[in-house]
JSON list of C-alpha atoms in Angstrom, two decimals:
[
{"chain": "X", "resi": 178, "resn": "UNK", "atom": "CA", "xyz": [0.00, 0.00, 0.00]},
{"chain": "X", "resi": 179, "resn": "UNK", "atom": "CA", "xyz": [1.40, 3.41, -0.94]},
{"chain": "X", "resi": 180, "resn": "UNK", "atom": "CA", "xyz": [1.49, 6.67, 1.00]},
{"chain": "X", "resi": 181, "resn": "UNK", "atom": "CA", "xyz": [-1.02, 8.03, -1.50]},
{"chain": "X", "resi": 182, "resn": "UNK", "atom": "CA", "xyz": [-3.55, 5.44, -0.35]},
{"chain": "X", "resi": 183, "resn": "UNK", "atom": "CA", "xyz": [-3.24, 6.77, 3.18]},
{"chain": "X", "resi": 184, "resn": "UNK", "atom": "CA", "xyz": [-3.73, 10.35, 2.01]},
{"chain": "X", "resi": 185, "resn": "UNK", "atom": "CA", "xyz": [-6.72, 9.71, -0.23]},
{"chain": "X", "resi": 186, "resn": "UNK", "atom": "CA", "xyz": [-9.92, 7.94, 0.71]},
{"chain": "X", "resi": 187, "resn": "UNK", "atom": "CA", "xyz": [-10.05, 5.80, -2.41]},
{"chain": "X", "resi": 188, "resn": "UNK", "atom": "CA", "xyz": [-7.26, 4.15, -4.47]},
{"chain": "X", "resi": 189, "resn": "UNK", "atom": "CA", "xyz": [-8.24, 5.94, -7.74]},
{"chain": "X", "resi": 190, "resn": "UNK", "atom": "CA", "xyz": [-7.98, 9.29, -5.96]},
{"chain": "X", "resi": 191, "resn": "UNK", "atom": "CA", "xyz": [-4.62, 8.23, -4.53]},
{"chain": "X", "resi": 192, "resn": "UNK", "atom": "CA", "xyz": [-3.32, 7.40, -8.00]},
{"chain": "X", "resi": 193, "resn": "UNK", "atom": "CA", "xyz": [-4.54, 10.76, -9.30]},
{"chain": "X", "resi": 194, "resn": "UNK", "atom": "CA", "xyz": [-2.69, 12.55, -6.48]},
{"chain": "X", "resi": 195, "resn": "UNK", "atom": "CA", "xyz": [0.48, 10.59, -7.21]},
{"chain": "X", "resi": 196, "resn": "UNK", "atom": "CA", "xyz": [0.41, 11.38, -10.93]},
{"chain": "X", "resi": 197, "resn": "UNK", "atom": "CA", "xyz": [-0.32, 15.08, -10.33]},
{"chain": "X", "resi": 198, "resn": "UNK", "atom": "CA", "xyz": [2.50, 15.27, -7.79]},
{"chain": "X", "resi": 199, "resn": "UNK", "atom": "CA", "xyz": [4.98, 13.66, -10.20]},
{"chain": "X", "resi": 200, "resn": "UNK", "atom": "CA", "xyz": [3.92, 16.02, -12.99]},
{"chain": "X", "resi": 201, "resn": "UNK", "atom": "CA", "xyz": [4.31, 19.04, -10.70]},
{"chain": "X", "resi": 202, "resn": "UNK", "atom": "CA", "xyz": [7.82, 17.93, -9.74]},
{"chain": "X", "resi": 203, "resn": "UNK", "atom": "CA", "xyz": [8.77, 17.43, -13.41]},
{"chain": "X", "resi": 204, "resn": "UNK", "atom": "CA", "xyz": [7.39, 20.87, -14.35]},
{"chain": "X", "resi": 205, "resn": "UNK", "atom": "CA", "xyz": [9.18, 22.53, -11.42]},
{"chain": "X", "resi": 206, "resn": "UNK", "atom": "CA", "xyz": [12.42, 20.80, -12.43]},
{"chain": "X", "resi": 207, "resn": "UNK", "atom": "CA", "xyz": [12.13, 22.13, -16.00]},
{"chain": "X", "resi": 208, "resn": "UNK", "atom": "CA", "xyz": [11.45, 25.68, -14.79]},
{"chain": "X", "resi": 209, "resn": "UNK", "atom": "CA", "xyz": [14.44, 25.52, -12.43]},
{"chain": "X", "resi": 210, "resn": "UNK", "atom": "CA", "xyz": [16.80, 24.01, -15.01]},
{"chain": "X", "resi": 211, "resn": "UNK", "atom": "CA", "xyz": [15.88, 26.72, -17.51]},
{"chain": "X", "resi": 212, "resn": "UNK", "atom": "CA", "xyz": [16.58, 29.39, -14.91]},
{"chain": "X", "resi": 213, "resn": "UNK", "atom": "CA", "xyz": [13.20, 31.01, -15.43]},
{"chain": "X", "resi": 214, "resn": "UNK", "atom": "CA", "xyz": [11.70, 33.51, -13.06]},
{"chain": "X", "resi": 215, "resn": "UNK", "atom": "CA", "xyz": [8.11, 32.97, -12.01]},
{"chain": "X", "resi": 216, "resn": "UNK", "atom": "CA", "xyz": [7.03, 35.75, -14.38]},
{"chain": "X", "resi": 217, "resn": "UNK", "atom": "CA", "xyz": [8.83, 34.12, -17.32]},
{"chain": "X", "resi": 218, "resn": "UNK", "atom": "CA", "xyz": [7.36, 30.72, -16.45]},
{"chain": "X", "resi": 219, "resn": "UNK", "atom": "CA", "xyz": [3.89, 32.27, -16.23]},
{"chain": "X", "resi": 220, "resn": "UNK", "atom": "CA", "xyz": [4.28, 33.76, -19.72]},
{"chain": "X", "resi": 221, "resn": "UNK", "atom": "CA", "xyz": [5.48, 30.46, -21.19]},
{"chain": "X", "resi": 222, "resn": "UNK", "atom": "CA", "xyz": [2.73, 28.41, -19.56]},
{"chain": "X", "resi": 223, "resn": "UNK", "atom": "CA", "xyz": [-0.11, 30.89, -20.03]},
{"chain": "X", "resi": 224, "resn": "UNK", "atom": "CA", "xyz": [-0.62, 31.28, -16.28]},
{"chain": "X", "resi": 225, "resn": "UNK", "atom": "CA", "xyz": [-0.53, 34.15, -13.83]},
{"chain": "X", "resi": 226, "resn": "UNK", "atom": "CA", "xyz": [2.50, 34.56, -11.59]},
{"chain": "X", "resi": 227, "resn": "UNK", "atom": "CA", "xyz": [0.51, 33.63, -8.44]},
{"chain": "X", "resi": 228, "resn": "UNK", "atom": "CA", "xyz": [-0.54, 30.36, -10.13]},
{"chain": "X", "resi": 229, "resn": "UNK", "atom": "CA", "xyz": [3.13, 29.61, -10.88]},
{"chain": "X", "resi": 230, "resn": "UNK", "atom": "CA", "xyz": [3.88, 30.28, -7.21]},
{"chain": "X", "resi": 231, "resn": "UNK", "atom": "CA", "xyz": [1.23, 27.71, -6.24]},
{"chain": "X", "resi": 232, "resn": "UNK", "atom": "CA", "xyz": [2.74, 25.27, -8.73]},
{"chain": "X", "resi": 233, "resn": "UNK", "atom": "CA", "xyz": [6.28, 25.71, -7.41]},
{"chain": "X", "resi": 234, "resn": "UNK", "atom": "CA", "xyz": [5.10, 25.37, -3.81]},
{"chain": "X", "resi": 235, "resn": "UNK", "atom": "CA", "xyz": [3.58, 22.00, -4.62]},
{"chain": "X", "resi": 236, "resn": "UNK", "atom": "CA", "xyz": [-0.06, 22.86, -4.02]},
{"chain": "X", "resi": 237, "resn": "UNK", "atom": "CA", "xyz": [-1.40, 19.72, -5.69]},
{"chain": "X", "resi": 238, "resn": "UNK", "atom": "CA", "xyz": [-5.03, 20.44, -4.86]},
{"chain": "X", "resi": 239, "resn": "UNK", "atom": "CA", "xyz": [-5.02, 23.61, -6.98]},
{"chain": "X", "resi": 240, "resn": "UNK", "atom": "CA", "xyz": [-4.23, 21.89, -10.29]},
{"chain": "X", "resi": 241, "resn": "UNK", "atom": "CA", "xyz": [-6.19, 19.34, -12.27]},
{"chain": "X", "resi": 242, "resn": "UNK", "atom": "CA", "xyz": [-4.47, 16.49, -14.06]},
{"chain": "X", "resi": 243, "resn": "UNK", "atom": "CA", "xyz": [-5.55, 17.97, -17.40]},
{"chain": "X", "resi": 244, "resn": "UNK", "atom": "CA", "xyz": [-3.98, 21.35, -16.59]},
{"chain": "X", "resi": 245, "resn": "UNK", "atom": "CA", "xyz": [-0.71, 19.73, -15.51]},
{"chain": "X", "resi": 246, "resn": "UNK", "atom": "CA", "xyz": [-0.56, 17.57, -18.65]},
{"chain": "X", "resi": 247, "resn": "UNK", "atom": "CA", "xyz": [-1.02, 20.73, -20.73]},
{"chain": "X", "resi": 248, "resn": "UNK", "atom": "CA", "xyz": [1.80, 22.51, -18.88]},
{"chain": "X", "resi": 249, "resn": "UNK", "atom": "CA", "xyz": [4.09, 19.51, -19.25]},
{"chain": "X", "resi": 250, "resn": "UNK", "atom": "CA", "xyz": [3.37, 19.47, -22.98]},
{"chain": "X", "resi": 251, "resn": "UNK", "atom": "CA", "xyz": [4.20, 23.20, -23.26]},
{"chain": "X", "resi": 252, "resn": "UNK", "atom": "CA", "xyz": [7.58, 22.51, -21.64]},
{"chain": "X", "resi": 253, "resn": "UNK", "atom": "CA", "xyz": [8.31, 19.54, -23.90]},
{"chain": "X", "resi": 254, "resn": "UNK", "atom": "CA", "xyz": [8.09, 16.96, -21.12]},
{"chain": "X", "resi": 255, "resn": "UNK", "atom": "CA", "xyz": [7.34, 13.58, -22.66]},
{"chain": "X", "resi": 256, "resn": "UNK", "atom": "CA", "xyz": [4.64, 11.64, -20.87]},
{"chain": "X", "resi": 257, "resn": "UNK", "atom": "CA", "xyz": [4.22, 7.90, -20.84]},
{"chain": "X", "resi": 258, "resn": "UNK", "atom": "CA", "xyz": [1.04, 6.16, -19.78]},
{"chain": "X", "resi": 259, "resn": "UNK", "atom": "CA", "xyz": [1.34, 2.72, -18.21]},
{"chain": "X", "resi": 260, "resn": "UNK", "atom": "CA", "xyz": [-1.95, 0.92, -18.51]},
{"chain": "X", "resi": 261, "resn": "UNK", "atom": "CA", "xyz": [-2.62, -2.26, -16.59]},
{"chain": "X", "resi": 262, "resn": "UNK", "atom": "CA", "xyz": [-1.83, -3.72, -13.24]},
{"chain": "X", "resi": 263, "resn": "UNK", "atom": "CA", "xyz": [0.54, -1.88, -10.97]},
{"chain": "X", "resi": 264, "resn": "UNK", "atom": "CA", "xyz": [4.05, -3.27, -10.91]},
{"chain": "X", "resi": 265, "resn": "UNK", "atom": "CA", "xyz": [3.98, -2.92, -7.14]},
{"chain": "X", "resi": 266, "resn": "UNK", "atom": "CA", "xyz": [6.89, -0.49, -6.95]},
{"chain": "X", "resi": 267, "resn": "UNK", "atom": "CA", "xyz": [6.17, 2.41, -4.69]},
{"chain": "X", "resi": 268, "resn": "UNK", "atom": "CA", "xyz": [8.34, 5.25, -3.56]},
{"chain": "X", "resi": 269, "resn": "UNK", "atom": "CA", "xyz": [8.80, 5.33, 0.19]},
{"chain": "X", "resi": 270, "resn": "UNK", "atom": "CA", "xyz": [8.23, 8.78, 1.65]},
{"chain": "X", "resi": 271, "resn": "UNK", "atom": "CA", "xyz": [8.80, 10.20, 5.10]},
{"chain": "X", "resi": 272, "resn": "UNK", "atom": "CA", "xyz": [7.19, 12.99, 7.09]},
{"chain": "X", "resi": 273, "resn": "UNK", "atom": "CA", "xyz": [9.43, 15.78, 8.39]},
{"chain": "X", "resi": 274, "resn": "UNK", "atom": "CA", "xyz": [9.10, 14.38, 11.91]},
{"chain": "X", "resi": 275, "resn": "UNK", "atom": "CA", "xyz": [10.39, 11.02, 10.69]},
{"chain": "X", "resi": 276, "resn": "UNK", "atom": "CA", "xyz": [13.26, 12.64, 8.77]},
{"chain": "X", "resi": 277, "resn": "UNK", "atom": "CA", "xyz": [14.22, 14.73, 11.80]},
{"chain": "X", "resi": 278, "resn": "UNK", "atom": "CA", "xyz": [14.29, 11.63, 14.00]},
{"chain": "X", "resi": 279, "resn": "UNK", "atom": "CA", "xyz": [16.37, 9.71, 11.44]},
{"chain": "X", "resi": 280, "resn": "UNK", "atom": "CA", "xyz": [19.07, 12.20, 10.50]},
{"chain": "X", "resi": 281, "resn": "UNK", "atom": "CA", "xyz": [19.15, 15.38, 12.57]},
{"chain": "X", "resi": 282, "resn": "UNK", "atom": "CA", "xyz": [20.94, 15.69, 15.91]},
{"chain": "X", "resi": 283, "resn": "UNK", "atom": "CA", "xyz": [18.72, 14.93, 18.89]},
{"chain": "X", "resi": 284, "resn": "UNK", "atom": "CA", "xyz": [19.63, 18.15, 20.69]},
{"chain": "X", "resi": 285, "resn": "UNK", "atom": "CA", "xyz": [18.10, 20.45, 18.05]},
{"chain": "X", "resi": 286, "resn": "UNK", "atom": "CA", "xyz": [15.22, 22.41, 19.49]},
{"chain": "X", "resi": 287, "resn": "UNK", "atom": "CA", "xyz": [13.09, 22.73, 16.31]},
{"chain": "X", "resi": 288, "resn": "UNK", "atom": "CA", "xyz": [14.29, 20.21, 13.72]},
{"chain": "X", "resi": 289, "resn": "UNK", "atom": "CA", "xyz": [11.00, 20.10, 11.79]},
{"chain": "X", "resi": 290, "resn": "UNK", "atom": "CA", "xyz": [11.03, 23.88, 11.46]},
{"chain": "X", "resi": 291, "resn": "UNK", "atom": "CA", "xyz": [14.63, 23.74, 10.19]},
{"chain": "X", "resi": 292, "resn": "UNK", "atom": "CA", "xyz": [13.64, 21.14, 7.57]},
{"chain": "X", "resi": 293, "resn": "UNK", "atom": "CA", "xyz": [10.57, 23.11, 6.50]},
{"chain": "X", "resi": 294, "resn": "UNK", "atom": "CA", "xyz": [12.59, 26.33, 6.13]},
{"chain": "X", "resi": 295, "resn": "UNK", "atom": "CA", "xyz": [15.18, 24.59, 3.94]},
{"chain": "X", "resi": 296, "resn": "UNK", "atom": "CA", "xyz": [12.49, 22.87, 1.86]},
{"chain": "X", "resi": 297, "resn": "UNK", "atom": "CA", "xyz": [10.69, 26.16, 1.20]},
{"chain": "X", "resi": 298, "resn": "UNK", "atom": "CA", "xyz": [13.96, 27.86, 0.23]},
{"chain": "X", "resi": 299, "resn": "UNK", "atom": "CA", "xyz": [14.81, 24.99, -2.14]},
{"chain": "X", "resi": 300, "resn": "UNK", "atom": "CA", "xyz": [18.05, 24.10, -0.36]},
{"chain": "X", "resi": 301, "resn": "UNK", "atom": "CA", "xyz": [16.83, 20.54, 0.17]},
{"chain": "X", "resi": 302, "resn": "UNK", "atom": "CA", "xyz": [14.46, 18.42, -1.91]},
{"chain": "X", "resi": 303, "resn": "UNK", "atom": "CA", "xyz": [10.99, 17.28, -1.02]},
{"chain": "X", "resi": 304, "resn": "UNK", "atom": "CA", "xyz": [7.41, 17.88, -2.06]},
{"chain": "X", "resi": 305, "resn": "UNK", "atom": "CA", "xyz": [4.28, 19.25, -0.50]},
{"chain": "X", "resi": 306, "resn": "UNK", "atom": "CA", "xyz": [0.93, 17.49, -0.34]},
{"chain": "X", "resi": 307, "resn": "UNK", "atom": "CA", "xyz": [-1.71, 19.86, 1.00]},
{"chain": "X", "resi": 308, "resn": "UNK", "atom": "CA", "xyz": [-0.10, 21.47, 4.03]},
{"chain": "X", "resi": 309, "resn": "UNK", "atom": "CA", "xyz": [2.38, 18.68, 4.72]},
{"chain": "X", "resi": 310, "resn": "UNK", "atom": "CA", "xyz": [5.91, 18.29, 3.38]},
{"chain": "X", "resi": 311, "resn": "UNK", "atom": "CA", "xyz": [7.15, 14.80, 2.47]},
{"chain": "X", "resi": 312, "resn": "UNK", "atom": "CA", "xyz": [10.61, 13.56, 1.54]},
{"chain": "X", "resi": 313, "resn": "UNK", "atom": "CA", "xyz": [11.51, 10.46, -0.44]},
{"chain": "X", "resi": 314, "resn": "UNK", "atom": "CA", "xyz": [14.31, 8.17, 0.70]},
{"chain": "X", "resi": 315, "resn": "UNK", "atom": "CA", "xyz": [16.41, 9.68, -2.10]},
{"chain": "X", "resi": 316, "resn": "UNK", "atom": "CA", "xyz": [15.70, 13.18, -0.74]},
{"chain": "X", "resi": 317, "resn": "UNK", "atom": "CA", "xyz": [16.78, 12.06, 2.74]},
{"chain": "X", "resi": 318, "resn": "UNK", "atom": "CA", "xyz": [20.00, 10.53, 1.38]},
{"chain": "X", "resi": 319, "resn": "UNK", "atom": "CA", "xyz": [20.72, 13.78, -0.46]},
{"chain": "X", "resi": 320, "resn": "UNK", "atom": "CA", "xyz": [20.07, 15.76, 2.73]},
{"chain": "X", "resi": 321, "resn": "UNK", "atom": "CA", "xyz": [22.52, 13.59, 4.65]},
{"chain": "X", "resi": 322, "resn": "UNK", "atom": "CA", "xyz": [25.19, 13.81, 1.93]},
{"chain": "X", "resi": 323, "resn": "UNK", "atom": "CA", "xyz": [24.98, 17.58, 1.45]},
{"chain": "X", "resi": 324, "resn": "UNK", "atom": "CA", "xyz": [24.46, 18.69, 5.03]},
{"chain": "X", "resi": 325, "resn": "UNK", "atom": "CA", "xyz": [26.37, 16.09, 7.04]},
{"chain": "X", "resi": 326, "resn": "UNK", "atom": "CA", "xyz": [29.20, 18.38, 8.11]},
{"chain": "X", "resi": 327, "resn": "UNK", "atom": "CA", "xyz": [27.19, 21.59, 8.35]},
{"chain": "X", "resi": 328, "resn": "UNK", "atom": "CA", "xyz": [24.51, 19.96, 10.53]},
{"chain": "X", "resi": 329, "resn": "UNK", "atom": "CA", "xyz": [27.09, 18.54, 12.93]},
{"chain": "X", "resi": 330, "resn": "UNK", "atom": "CA", "xyz": [28.95, 21.83, 13.07]},
{"chain": "X", "resi": 331, "resn": "UNK", "atom": "CA", "xyz": [25.75, 23.76, 13.75]},
{"chain": "X", "resi": 332, "resn": "UNK", "atom": "CA", "xyz": [24.71, 21.35, 16.49]},
{"chain": "X", "resi": 333, "resn": "UNK", "atom": "CA", "xyz": [28.08, 21.21, 18.22]},
{"chain": "X", "resi": 334, "resn": "UNK", "atom": "CA", "xyz": [29.27, 24.78, 17.75]},
{"chain": "X", "resi": 335, "resn": "UNK", "atom": "CA", "xyz": [29.16, 26.69, 20.96]},
{"chain": "X", "resi": 336, "resn": "UNK", "atom": "CA", "xyz": [27.59, 30.08, 20.73]},
{"chain": "X", "resi": 337, "resn": "UNK", "atom": "CA", "xyz": [29.87, 33.01, 21.42]},
{"chain": "X", "resi": 338, "resn": "UNK", "atom": "CA", "xyz": [29.39, 34.48, 24.86]},
{"chain": "X", "resi": 339, "resn": "UNK", "atom": "CA", "xyz": [26.61, 37.02, 24.84]},
{"chain": "X", "resi": 340, "resn": "UNK", "atom": "CA", "xyz": [27.04, 40.19, 26.76]},
{"chain": "X", "resi": 341, "resn": "UNK", "atom": "CA", "xyz": [23.92, 42.01, 27.79]},
{"chain": "X", "resi": 342, "resn": "UNK", "atom": "CA", "xyz": [25.91, 45.20, 27.91]},
{"chain": "X", "resi": 343, "resn": "UNK", "atom": "CA", "xyz": [26.76, 45.15, 24.18]},
{"chain": "X", "resi": 344, "resn": "UNK", "atom": "CA", "xyz": [23.24, 45.93, 23.02]},
{"chain": "X", "resi": 345, "resn": "UNK", "atom": "CA", "xyz": [22.53, 48.74, 25.46]},
{"chain": "X", "resi": 346, "resn": "UNK", "atom": "CA", "xyz": [22.75, 52.48, 25.09]},
{"chain": "X", "resi": 347, "resn": "UNK", "atom": "CA", "xyz": [25.57, 54.34, 26.85]},
{"chain": "X", "resi": 348, "resn": "UNK", "atom": "CA", "xyz": [23.13, 55.61, 29.47]},
{"chain": "X", "resi": 349, "resn": "UNK", "atom": "CA", "xyz": [21.86, 52.09, 30.26]},
{"chain": "X", "resi": 350, "resn": "UNK", "atom": "CA", "xyz": [25.42, 50.71, 30.38]},
{"chain": "X", "resi": 351, "resn": "UNK", "atom": "CA", "xyz": [26.44, 53.34, 32.91]},
{"chain": "X", "resi": 352, "resn": "UNK", "atom": "CA", "xyz": [23.40, 52.59, 35.02]},
{"chain": "X", "resi": 353, "resn": "UNK", "atom": "CA", "xyz": [24.10, 48.84, 35.10]},
{"chain": "X", "resi": 354, "resn": "UNK", "atom": "CA", "xyz": [27.85, 49.15, 35.58]},
{"chain": "X", "resi": 355, "resn": "UNK", "atom": "CA", "xyz": [27.47, 51.81, 38.24]},
{"chain": "X", "resi": 356, "resn": "UNK", "atom": "CA", "xyz": [29.88, 54.17, 36.49]},
{"chain": "X", "resi": 357, "resn": "UNK", "atom": "CA", "xyz": [29.52, 57.80, 37.43]},
{"chain": "X", "resi": 358, "resn": "UNK", "atom": "CA", "xyz": [28.09, 60.04, 34.77]},
{"chain": "X", "resi": 359, "resn": "UNK", "atom": "CA", "xyz": [30.80, 62.32, 33.44]},
{"chain": "X", "resi": 360, "resn": "UNK", "atom": "CA", "xyz": [29.53, 65.75, 32.77]},
{"chain": "X", "resi": 361, "resn": "UNK", "atom": "CA", "xyz": [31.59, 68.38, 31.09]},
{"chain": "X", "resi": 362, "resn": "UNK", "atom": "CA", "xyz": [31.85, 71.67, 32.79]},
{"chain": "X", "resi": 363, "resn": "UNK", "atom": "CA", "xyz": [30.13, 74.09, 30.47]},
{"chain": "X", "resi": 364, "resn": "UNK", "atom": "CA", "xyz": [31.90, 77.05, 31.97]},
{"chain": "X", "resi": 365, "resn": "UNK", "atom": "CA", "xyz": [35.42, 75.64, 31.81]},
{"chain": "X", "resi": 366, "resn": "UNK", "atom": "CA", "xyz": [35.59, 73.40, 28.77]},
{"chain": "X", "resi": 367, "resn": "UNK", "atom": "CA", "xyz": [38.98, 71.79, 28.49]}
]
């Protein structure tokens, strides 16, 4: 049973979600590889820029299969239809909570937030279904390979000592440190 079957109520709906998600990822990949801005992609696909934003953010529910097939055709993406029984090969996906538990240091305070921020920025790969981000096993392996050293360094690096005094005004510093206020003599400036 695939993750899509858990998301959708009925297997046909699950298959539709899977196909739309794969098409969205292929379209996003083409836009990225061509170096297009969202405005340029909107012009090429006959969409508005906000619709391209929805597309690039993986909002599957906002696009029909027909619309995505049309966009893929505009970009020259070749589609292949496999008709018949499923071969039984499914892609294993993981929630951000699962990914955080598998690969991120245990002492991180908000690992899911870190993953989400890097997914949204495009620094790591994954896809969005509704409001939830998912990562394939390949995405997780890529995350580990590309961020192995930086994640360990970020988790183990000690923060520089913070001085409360540094961010205060001169008046507040004097008050805390108990230093006397130096006042220039207006009548005898020296």
